[in-house]
Amino acid sequence: ARDLLARMPIWPSIGNHERTRASGDEREEESHYFSLFELPGNERWYRIDYQYLTLLVLDSNSQMGSDSEQYAWLQEQLRSERERFTMAAFHHAPFTSGPHGRRHEDGTPREWPVDQGQRFLAPLFEMYGVDLVLNGHDHLYERSYKDGVYWVVTGGGGAPLYKIDSAENPYQQTAKSVYHYSTLDVDKEAIRLTAVDLEGEIIDWVKIPVAEKTLERKRFFVREKVMKGVQVGAYSPETGGVSCAVVNVLELPLQVTVEVQGEKGGVLEEEPFLLGSGEERELALDLSPLLGGDARPTWQQREIALVKFALQGEGGDFGGVVEVEHEVSLSEPAYGVARMERVEIDGNLSEWGGVESMAMDGSLEVVLKPEGFAGGGDMKAVVRLGWSPGKLHLAVEVEDDAVVDDGVSAVWDSDSVELYFDGRPEEERGDRYGEWTSQNIIPVLRKAEGKFVGEQGWSADEVEWKTRASEGGYVLEMSIPFALITGKEQLRAGDRLRFDAMINDRDRGEKDGSHHRLWSRGDAWRDPSEFGILMLEE
């Protein structure tokens, strides 16, 4: 065997006899196993990608439960991109008709590695599409099949053979207590497993084709690669266009078509083009024909164009056509924040009469849980903002048929106002909260102690604020230091902030009602990308 072993790779899995110390002895030195082999990773469990096969070698002497290090590693490997076939190998067989498969009266395995294999490994293998599992421990040959996974015990290498008790394994397809060896032939189409006894007779043969789950997984990762090769920049008001780049990351040519759909029905189409493997094409799309006049107030104007790419090819694991869509913002809602010389925070909004209002009545804003909204008679609101040196001022006036706060429910499930701010420079903004972004939920009927509830909420005593409830609704008046929003003590005319507001309207039933936001359609408490613009005016 010396010549054979000298030219063939060996990927071993540690068994239960590779030790010289008694079971439970935690000292180092487990025979010569780790000195004989130089293996990847921590050497107990590791991964090999070889041609069409991903091999996951595990250590069934170590913990395999869902809270173990080995389980976390295995789950990470199964979630990642793999070759066409996935095979796992470890010593203790979860499904066996040998003596190590014996069970208690309640049906659970007597040996803990067998039990952990059934309870933790088997569900993972079934979920993520492992094709074949090789085990030993029982001195026999056995093939089982359960929920898309083939399990093979190939333990007939020379030690005394074990008797077979088929009643212990309901998933058994064939079993023989004979000395044998097993070979695997792996190509693009299938794994072919052959078990041969000492006389050279084939005792078992099975063909394992590429599973549909595997093909779906391969297509998913190929599509992910293709999608990452498409980049779309931001709209430029100066040029009226947007820059794009398409890179073909596959080893086959792709036919690319590009279409742009405007919100108002306009459609622009580019000439289709062929992109060879590894090639890149840069595009400059003129979107100005999609823009039209808009008579709405600027705070209501948001226009989106949808840039759609279709990349088509044939061959490999490619699924035919990948469609990639990018939203491009052509215009964003902007509210002019009026300069106000003096604002007294007392809940009396008489000094706000000449300030432009943003109305919420169910027709203009984003309504979340619309099934809980009964129209303008249920709730209407007006939001106004102003500024003076060092401070941003806000007034919210709400007409509500029932102002409700049971004192027990979360503040967002009661009548309240949510204020969202993003004070970062435009070039530093993103779709996640960071420094100078905050969500603050202002209660109407309860006292706020400490910080306002919300993502990165402010301390309630850092701002001046007043709520005043009446039978027909409530008002909120607030002054906020610019330093809380942007980190700067002073702002000036022409400066911009990002902002959104939501009215939480709790009706009299348990957690019924609706939520009304000025602009953001998504999760504004973690994604500030749809906040509107506040522009400070003279």
Coordinates of C-alpha atoms in Angstrom, one line a residue:
A1 CA 0.0 0.0 0.0
R2 CA 3.0 2.3 0.4
D3 CA 3.0 3.2 -3.3
L4 CA -0.7 3.8 -3.4
L5 CA -0.8 6.0 -0.3
A6 CA 2.2 8.0 -1.6
R7 CA 0.1 9.3 -4.5
M8 CA -3.4 9.4 -3.1
P9 CA -4.8 12.1 -0.7
I10 CA -6.2 10.8 2.6
W11 CA -8.9 12.7 4.4
P12 CA -9.5 10.8 7.7
S13 CA -12.2 11.1 10.3
I14 CA -11.2 10.4 13.9
G15 CA -12.8 7.4 15.5
N16 CA -13.3 6.2 19.0
H17 CA -10.1 4.1 19.2
E18 CA -7.7 6.9 18.3
R19 CA -6.7 7.5 21.9
T20 CA -4.4 6.0 24.5
R21 CA -6.1 7.5 27.5
A22 CA -9.3 6.4 29.2
S23 CA -12.6 7.8 28.2
G24 CA -13.2 11.1 30.1
D25 CA -9.5 11.9 30.5
E26 CA -9.3 15.4 29.1
R27 CA -5.5 15.5 28.8
E28 CA -3.8 15.9 25.4
E29 CA -2.2 13.2 23.3
E30 CA -4.8 11.2 21.4
S31 CA -2.6 8.4 20.1
H32 CA -0.6 9.4 17.0
Y33 CA -3.6 10.5 15.0
F34 CA -2.8 14.3 14.9
S35 CA 1.0 13.6 14.3
L36 CA 0.3 11.3 11.4
F37 CA -2.0 13.7 9.5
E38 CA -1.7 17.3 8.6
L39 CA -5.4 18.4 8.2
P40 CA -7.2 21.7 7.6
G41 CA -8.9 23.8 10.2
N42 CA -8.7 22.5 13.8
E43 CA -8.1 19.0 12.3
R44 CA -11.1 17.5 14.2
W45 CA -13.6 18.8 11.7
Y46 CA -12.7 20.3 8.3
R47 CA -13.9 20.9 4.8
I48 CA -12.4 19.7 1.4
D49 CA -13.7 21.0 -2.0
Y50 CA -12.5 18.6 -4.7
Q51 CA -13.7 18.8 -8.3
Y52 CA -17.5 18.1 -8.1
L53 CA -17.5 17.2 -4.3
T54 CA -17.6 19.1 -1.1
L55 CA -16.5 16.8 1.8
L56 CA -17.4 17.7 5.4
V57 CA -15.4 15.6 7.9
L58 CA -16.7 15.7 11.4
D59 CA -15.7 14.5 14.9
S60 CA -18.5 12.5 16.4
N61 CA -16.5 12.1 19.6
S62 CA -17.0 15.8 20.2
Q63 CA -20.2 17.6 21.0
M64 CA -22.6 18.0 18.0
G65 CA -25.5 19.7 19.7
S66 CA -27.1 22.9 18.4
D67 CA -25.1 25.0 20.9
S68 CA -21.7 23.4 20.1
E69 CA -18.8 24.9 18.2
Q70 CA -18.9 22.0 15.7
Y71 CA -22.6 22.4 14.9
A72 CA -22.1 26.2 14.3
W73 CA -19.2 25.4 11.9
L74 CA -21.2 22.8 10.1
Q75 CA -24.2 25.0 9.7
E76 CA -21.9 27.8 8.3
Q77 CA -20.5 25.4 5.7
L78 CA -23.9 24.1 4.6
R79 CA -25.2 27.7 4.2
S80 CA -22.3 28.6 2.0
E81 CA -21.6 27.9 -1.7
R82 CA -20.7 24.2 -2.3
E83 CA -19.8 21.9 -5.2
R84 CA -22.4 19.8 -7.0
F85 CA -22.4 17.0 -4.4
T86 CA -22.0 17.2 -0.6
M87 CA -20.8 14.3 1.4
A88 CA -20.2 14.1 5.2
A89 CA -18.0 11.6 7.0
F90 CA -17.7 10.8 10.7
H91 CA -17.3 7.7 12.8
H92 CA -20.5 7.0 14.8
A93 CA -23.4 6.0 12.5
P94 CA -26.8 7.6 13.4
F95 CA -28.7 5.0 11.4
T96 CA -27.4 1.4 11.8
S97 CA -28.6 -2.2 12.3
G98 CA -25.5 -3.1 14.2
P99 CA -25.2 -3.3 18.0
H100 CA -24.3 0.4 18.3
G101 CA -27.8 1.2 17.0
R102 CA -29.6 -0.4 19.9
R103 CA -32.3 1.7 21.4
H104 CA -34.0 2.3 24.8
E105 CA -37.6 1.2 25.2
D106 CA -38.7 4.8 24.3
G107 CA -36.9 4.4 21.0
T108 CA -34.0 6.8 21.7
P109 CA -30.4 5.5 21.0
R110 CA -28.4 4.1 23.8
E111 CA -25.1 5.8 22.7
W112 CA -24.9 9.6 22.9
P113 CA -23.0 10.2 19.6
V114 CA -25.7 8.2 17.8
D115 CA -28.4 10.1 19.6
Q116 CA -26.8 13.5 18.7
G117 CA -26.3 12.4 15.1
Q118 CA -30.0 11.7 14.8
R119 CA -31.3 14.7 16.7
F120 CA -28.9 17.4 15.4
L121 CA -26.9 16.3 12.3
A122 CA -29.7 14.5 10.3
P123 CA -32.1 17.5 10.3
L124 CA -29.3 19.8 9.1
F125 CA -28.3 17.3 6.3
E126 CA -31.9 17.0 5.2
M127 CA -32.5 20.8 5.2
Y128 CA -29.4 21.8 3.3
G129 CA -29.3 18.9 0.8
V130 CA -26.4 16.6 1.8
D131 CA -26.3 13.7 -0.7
L132 CA -24.3 11.0 1.1
V133 CA -23.0 10.3 4.7
L134 CA -20.3 7.8 5.3
N135 CA -19.9 6.2 8.8
G136 CA -18.1 3.4 10.5
H137 CA -18.2 2.1 14.2
D138 CA -20.4 -0.9 13.4
H139 CA -18.4 -3.7 11.7
L140 CA -20.7 -4.3 8.7
Y141 CA -22.0 -2.8 5.5
E142 CA -25.3 -1.0 5.5
R143 CA -27.1 1.5 3.2
S144 CA -30.0 3.5 4.5
Y145 CA -32.1 6.3 3.0
K146 CA -34.0 9.0 4.8
D147 CA -35.6 12.2 3.5
G148 CA -33.2 12.7 0.6
V149 CA -30.0 11.6 2.3
Y150 CA -28.1 8.3 1.7
W151 CA -26.4 6.9 4.9
V152 CA -23.7 4.2 4.4
V153 CA -22.0 2.3 7.2
T154 CA -18.8 0.9 5.7
G155 CA -17.1 -0.8 8.7
G156 CA -15.9 -4.1 7.2
G157 CA -12.2 -3.4 7.0
G158 CA -10.8 -6.2 9.2
A159 CA -12.1 -6.1 12.8
P160 CA -14.5 -8.9 13.9
L161 CA -17.8 -8.6 12.1
Y162 CA -21.1 -7.7 13.9
K163 CA -24.5 -9.2 13.7
I164 CA -27.3 -7.3 12.0
D165 CA -30.6 -6.6 13.7
S166 CA -32.7 -4.9 11.0
A167 CA -35.4 -4.0 13.5
E168 CA -33.1 -1.3 14.9
N169 CA -33.0 0.7 11.7
P170 CA -36.3 1.5 9.9
Y171 CA -34.5 3.3 7.1
Q172 CA -32.3 0.3 6.0
Q173 CA -32.2 -0.5 2.3
T174 CA -29.6 -3.2 2.4
A175 CA -27.2 -4.7 5.0
K176 CA -24.5 -7.4 5.0
S177 CA -22.1 -8.5 7.7
V178 CA -19.1 -9.1 5.4
Y179 CA -15.6 -7.8 5.0
H180 CA -15.6 -5.2 2.1
Y181 CA -14.3 -2.0 0.8
S182 CA -16.3 0.8 -0.9
T183 CA -15.4 3.1 -3.8
L184 CA -17.0 6.3 -5.0
D185 CA -17.0 7.5 -8.6
V186 CA -18.0 11.2 -8.8
D187 CA -18.7 13.0 -12.0
K188 CA -20.9 15.9 -13.0
E189 CA -24.1 13.8 -13.2
A190 CA -23.9 11.5 -10.2
I191 CA -22.1 9.7 -7.3
R192 CA -21.8 6.0 -8.0
L193 CA -21.1 4.0 -4.8
T194 CA -19.8 0.4 -5.1
A195 CA -19.2 -2.0 -2.2
V196 CA -17.0 -5.0 -3.0
D197 CA -16.4 -8.1 -0.8
L198 CA -13.1 -10.1 -0.4
E199 CA -14.0 -12.3 -3.3
G200 CA -14.4 -9.3 -5.6
E201 CA -18.2 -9.6 -5.7
I202 CA -20.2 -6.5 -5.8
I203 CA -22.4 -6.5 -2.7
D204 CA -24.1 -3.2 -3.3
W205 CA -24.2 -0.5 -5.9
V206 CA -26.2 2.7 -6.0
K207 CA -26.3 5.8 -8.2
I208 CA -27.0 9.1 -6.5
P209 CA -28.0 11.7 -9.1
V210 CA -27.7 15.5 -8.6
A211 CA -30.6 16.4 -6.3
E212 CA -33.0 19.1 -7.4
K213 CA -32.3 20.9 -4.1
T214 CA -28.6 21.0 -5.2
L215 CA -29.5 22.4 -8.5
E216 CA -31.6 25.1 -6.9
R217 CA -28.7 25.9 -4.6
K218 CA -26.3 26.1 -7.4
R219 CA -28.6 28.4 -9.4
F220 CA -29.1 30.6 -6.4
F221 CA -25.4 31.2 -5.9
V222 CA -24.8 31.7 -9.7
R223 CA -27.6 34.2 -9.7
E224 CA -26.1 35.9 -6.7
K225 CA -22.8 36.3 -8.5
V226 CA -24.5 37.6 -11.6
M227 CA -26.5 40.2 -9.6
K228 CA -23.3 41.4 -7.9
G229 CA -21.9 42.2 -11.3
V230 CA -24.6 44.8 -11.9
Q231 CA -23.9 48.3 -10.4
V232 CA -26.2 51.3 -10.6
G233 CA -25.1 54.7 -9.4
A234 CA -27.2 57.6 -8.0
Y235 CA -29.2 59.9 -10.2
S236 CA -27.4 63.1 -11.1
P237 CA -29.8 66.1 -11.4
E238 CA -27.0 68.0 -13.3
T239 CA -26.8 65.5 -16.1
G240 CA -30.3 64.0 -15.9
G241 CA -28.7 60.6 -16.0
V242 CA -27.3 57.7 -14.1
S243 CA -24.2 55.6 -14.6
C244 CA -24.2 51.8 -14.6
A245 CA -21.7 49.0 -15.0
V246 CA -22.3 45.4 -15.9
V247 CA -19.6 42.7 -15.4
N248 CA -20.0 39.2 -16.7
V249 CA -18.6 37.0 -13.9
L250 CA -19.6 33.7 -15.6
E251 CA -17.6 31.5 -17.9
L252 CA -20.1 31.9 -20.7
P253 CA -21.4 34.9 -22.8
L254 CA -24.5 36.8 -21.6
Q255 CA -27.1 38.7 -23.6
V256 CA -28.0 41.8 -21.7
T257 CA -31.1 44.0 -22.1
V258 CA -31.7 47.2 -20.1
E259 CA -35.1 48.9 -19.6
V260 CA -36.0 51.8 -17.4
Q261 CA -39.6 52.3 -16.2
G262 CA -40.8 55.6 -14.8
E263 CA -43.4 56.1 -12.2
K264 CA -45.6 58.0 -14.6
G265 CA -45.6 55.3 -17.2
G266 CA -42.7 56.3 -19.4
V267 CA -40.4 53.5 -20.6
L268 CA -36.8 53.8 -21.9
E269 CA -35.0 50.9 -23.6
E270 CA -31.3 50.5 -24.5
E271 CA -30.0 48.4 -27.4
P272 CA -29.3 44.8 -26.2
F273 CA -25.7 43.8 -26.2
L274 CA -23.6 40.6 -25.8
L275 CA -21.1 40.5 -22.9
G276 CA -18.3 37.9 -23.1
S277 CA -16.9 36.1 -20.1
G278 CA -15.0 38.5 -17.9
E279 CA -16.0 41.5 -19.9
E280 CA -17.4 44.8 -18.5
R281 CA -19.7 47.4 -20.1
E282 CA -20.3 50.9 -18.7
L283 CA -23.6 52.6 -19.5
A284 CA -24.8 56.2 -19.2
L285 CA -28.6 56.2 -19.0
D286 CA -30.4 59.5 -19.8
L287 CA -33.5 59.5 -17.6
S288 CA -34.5 63.1 -18.2
P289 CA -37.4 62.0 -20.6
L290 CA -39.0 60.4 -17.6
L291 CA -39.2 63.6 -15.6
G292 CA -42.4 65.6 -15.8
G293 CA -44.0 68.6 -14.1
D294 CA -45.4 68.0 -10.7
A295 CA -47.9 70.4 -9.2
R296 CA -47.7 68.9 -5.7
P297 CA -46.0 70.6 -2.8
T298 CA -42.3 69.7 -2.7
W299 CA -42.8 67.7 0.5
Q300 CA -45.0 65.3 -1.4
Q301 CA -42.8 64.9 -4.4
R302 CA -40.9 61.6 -4.6
E303 CA -40.3 60.1 -8.1
I304 CA -38.7 56.7 -8.6
A305 CA -37.4 55.1 -11.8
L306 CA -36.9 51.3 -12.0
V307 CA -33.8 50.2 -13.9
K308 CA -34.2 46.6 -15.0
F309 CA -31.5 44.4 -16.4
A310 CA -32.1 40.9 -17.9
L311 CA -29.0 38.8 -18.4
Q312 CA -29.5 35.6 -20.4
G313 CA -27.2 32.7 -21.1
E314 CA -27.0 29.0 -21.6
G315 CA -24.6 26.5 -20.0
G316 CA -23.2 25.3 -16.7
D317 CA -25.4 25.8 -13.7
F318 CA -26.9 29.0 -15.1
G319 CA -30.7 29.1 -14.9
G320 CA -31.4 30.8 -18.2
V321 CA -32.3 34.4 -17.3
V322 CA -31.4 36.6 -14.3
E323 CA -33.4 39.8 -13.8
V324 CA -31.9 42.5 -11.7
E325 CA -33.8 45.6 -10.6
H326 CA -32.5 48.8 -9.1
E327 CA -34.7 51.7 -7.8
V328 CA -33.2 55.1 -8.7
S329 CA -34.6 58.2 -6.9
L330 CA -35.2 61.0 -9.5
S331 CA -36.6 63.5 -7.0
E332 CA -37.0 63.4 -3.2
P333 CA -39.5 65.0 -0.9
A334 CA -38.2 68.2 0.6
Y335 CA -39.8 70.4 3.2
G336 CA -38.8 74.1 3.6
V337 CA -38.2 74.7 7.3
A338 CA -39.2 78.3 8.1
R339 CA -37.1 80.6 10.2
M340 CA -38.9 81.5 13.4
E341 CA -37.6 84.2 15.8
R342 CA -39.2 82.8 18.9
V343 CA -41.2 79.7 19.9
E344 CA -42.6 79.1 23.3
I345 CA -43.0 75.4 24.1
D346 CA -46.3 75.5 25.9
G347 CA -48.7 73.4 23.7
N348 CA -50.3 76.5 22.3
L349 CA -49.7 76.5 18.5
S350 CA -50.9 80.1 17.8
E351 CA -47.4 81.2 16.6
W352 CA -47.4 78.4 14.0
G353 CA -50.2 79.8 11.9
G354 CA -48.1 81.0 8.9
V355 CA -45.9 77.9 8.7
E356 CA -46.4 75.4 5.8
S357 CA -48.0 72.2 7.0
M358 CA -47.6 68.6 6.0
A359 CA -51.1 67.0 6.3
M360 CA -51.8 63.4 7.1
D361 CA -55.3 62.3 6.3
G362 CA -54.9 58.8 4.7
S363 CA -54.5 60.1 1.1
L364 CA -51.0 61.5 1.0
E365 CA -48.8 59.7 3.6
V366 CA -47.7 56.1 4.0
V367 CA -50.4 54.2 6.0
L368 CA -49.2 51.1 7.9
K369 CA -52.0 48.7 9.0
P370 CA -54.5 50.5 6.8
E371 CA -57.2 48.0 7.8
G372 CA -57.2 49.8 11.2
F373 CA -57.9 53.2 9.6
A374 CA -61.5 54.4 9.2
G375 CA -60.7 57.6 7.2
G376 CA -60.4 61.3 8.2
G377 CA -63.0 61.0 10.9
D378 CA -60.7 58.5 12.6
M379 CA -57.5 60.5 12.6
K380 CA -56.0 63.5 10.8
A381 CA -52.7 65.2 11.6
V382 CA -50.6 68.2 10.6
V383 CA -46.8 68.4 11.0
R384 CA -44.9 71.7 10.9
L385 CA -41.3 72.5 11.5
G386 CA -39.3 75.8 12.1
W387 CA -35.9 76.8 13.2
S388 CA -34.0 79.4 15.1
P389 CA -30.3 79.7 16.0
G390 CA -29.2 76.5 17.7
K391 CA -32.6 74.7 17.6
L392 CA -35.1 72.9 15.4
H393 CA -38.8 73.4 16.4
L394 CA -41.6 71.0 15.7
A395 CA -45.4 71.1 16.1
V396 CA -47.8 68.2 15.5
E397 CA -51.5 68.7 15.7
V398 CA -53.7 65.6 15.7
E399 CA -57.5 65.3 15.4
D400 CA -58.4 61.9 16.8
D401 CA -61.8 60.4 17.7
A402 CA -60.1 58.6 20.7
V403 CA -56.8 59.4 22.4
V404 CA -55.8 56.1 24.0
D405 CA -53.1 54.9 26.3
D406 CA -53.8 52.1 28.7
G407 CA -50.4 52.6 30.4
V408 CA -49.5 48.9 29.9
S409 CA -49.1 48.5 26.2
A410 CA -45.8 49.5 24.5
V411 CA -45.7 53.2 23.7
W412 CA -45.8 52.5 20.0
D413 CA -49.1 50.6 20.5
S414 CA -50.6 53.7 22.2
D415 CA -51.3 57.2 20.8
S416 CA -47.8 58.6 20.2
V417 CA -45.6 60.4 17.8
E418 CA -42.4 58.9 16.3
L419 CA -39.7 61.3 15.2
Y420 CA -36.8 60.1 13.0
F421 CA -33.7 62.0 12.3
D422 CA -30.5 61.5 10.2
G423 CA -28.1 64.3 10.8
R424 CA -25.2 62.7 8.9
P425 CA -23.7 64.4 5.8
E426 CA -25.3 63.1 2.6
E427 CA -22.2 61.3 1.5
E428 CA -22.1 59.3 4.8
R429 CA -25.8 58.2 4.7
G430 CA -26.8 54.6 4.2
D431 CA -29.6 52.1 4.8
R432 CA -28.5 51.5 8.4
Y433 CA -28.5 53.6 11.6
G434 CA -25.2 55.0 12.6
E435 CA -24.0 58.1 14.5
W436 CA -26.4 61.0 14.4
T437 CA -29.4 58.8 13.5
S438 CA -32.2 58.3 16.0
Q439 CA -35.8 57.2 16.5
N440 CA -37.7 58.9 19.3
I441 CA -41.3 57.8 20.3
I442 CA -43.0 60.6 22.2
P443 CA -46.0 59.5 24.3
V444 CA -49.1 61.6 24.5
L445 CA -50.7 60.6 27.8
R446 CA -47.8 59.1 29.8
K447 CA -44.7 60.6 31.3
A448 CA -41.4 59.9 29.5
E449 CA -38.7 59.1 32.0
G450 CA -35.0 58.7 31.0
K451 CA -34.6 58.1 27.3
F452 CA -37.4 58.2 24.8
V453 CA -38.2 54.7 23.6
G454 CA -36.7 54.1 20.1
E455 CA -33.5 53.3 18.3
Q456 CA -30.8 55.5 19.7
G457 CA -33.4 57.6 21.4
W458 CA -32.5 60.9 23.1
S459 CA -32.9 61.6 26.8
A460 CA -36.3 63.2 27.4
D461 CA -34.7 66.0 29.4
E462 CA -32.3 67.0 26.6
V463 CA -35.2 68.6 24.6
E464 CA -38.0 71.0 25.4
W465 CA -41.4 69.3 24.8
K466 CA -45.0 69.6 25.7
T467 CA -48.1 67.5 24.9
R468 CA -51.6 68.6 25.5
A469 CA -54.5 66.3 25.0
S470 CA -58.2 67.2 24.6
E471 CA -61.4 65.3 23.8
G472 CA -60.9 65.8 20.0
G473 CA -57.2 65.0 19.8
Y474 CA -53.8 66.3 21.0
V475 CA -50.9 68.6 20.2
L476 CA -47.1 68.0 20.5
E477 CA -44.7 70.9 20.6
M478 CA -40.9 70.5 20.8
S479 CA -37.6 72.3 20.5
I480 CA -34.5 70.2 19.7
P481 CA -30.9 71.4 19.9
F482 CA -29.2 71.0 16.6
A483 CA -26.3 69.4 18.5
L484 CA -28.5 66.4 19.3
I485 CA -29.3 65.9 15.7
T486 CA -26.0 66.7 13.9
G487 CA -23.4 67.2 16.6
K488 CA -23.2 70.9 15.5
E489 CA -24.2 73.7 17.8
Q490 CA -25.4 75.9 14.9
L491 CA -26.8 75.4 11.4
R492 CA -27.6 78.1 8.9
A493 CA -30.0 78.7 6.0
G494 CA -29.4 76.2 3.2
D495 CA -28.3 73.4 5.5
R496 CA -30.2 70.1 5.1
L497 CA -31.3 67.4 7.5
R498 CA -33.1 64.1 7.0
F499 CA -36.4 63.5 8.8
D500 CA -39.5 61.5 9.0
A501 CA -42.5 61.4 11.4
M502 CA -45.1 58.8 12.2
I503 CA -48.4 59.1 14.1
N504 CA -49.4 56.0 16.0
D505 CA -53.2 56.0 16.3
R506 CA -54.4 53.6 18.9
D507 CA -58.1 53.0 18.9
R508 CA -60.2 51.7 21.7
G509 CA -59.7 48.0 20.9
E510 CA -56.7 46.0 22.0
K511 CA -53.8 47.0 19.8
D512 CA -56.0 48.0 16.9
G513 CA -55.7 51.3 15.0
S514 CA -53.2 52.4 12.3
H515 CA -49.8 54.1 11.8
H516 CA -49.2 57.1 9.5
R517 CA -45.7 58.0 8.3
L518 CA -44.7 60.9 6.1
W519 CA -42.4 59.1 3.7
S520 CA -40.7 55.8 4.7
R521 CA -42.4 52.7 3.4
G522 CA -40.0 50.3 5.1
D523 CA -38.6 49.8 8.6
A524 CA -37.7 53.4 9.4
W525 CA -36.6 52.4 12.9
R526 CA -33.5 50.6 11.3
D527 CA -33.4 51.9 7.7
P528 CA -33.2 55.7 7.2
S529 CA -32.8 55.6 3.4
E530 CA -36.3 56.9 2.7
F531 CA -36.3 59.9 5.1
G532 CA -37.3 63.1 3.5
I533 CA -35.2 66.3 3.3
L534 CA -35.6 69.3 5.7
M535 CA -34.1 72.4 4.1
L536 CA -33.5 75.4 6.4
E537 CA -34.9 78.6 4.8
E538 CA -34.4 82.3 5.7

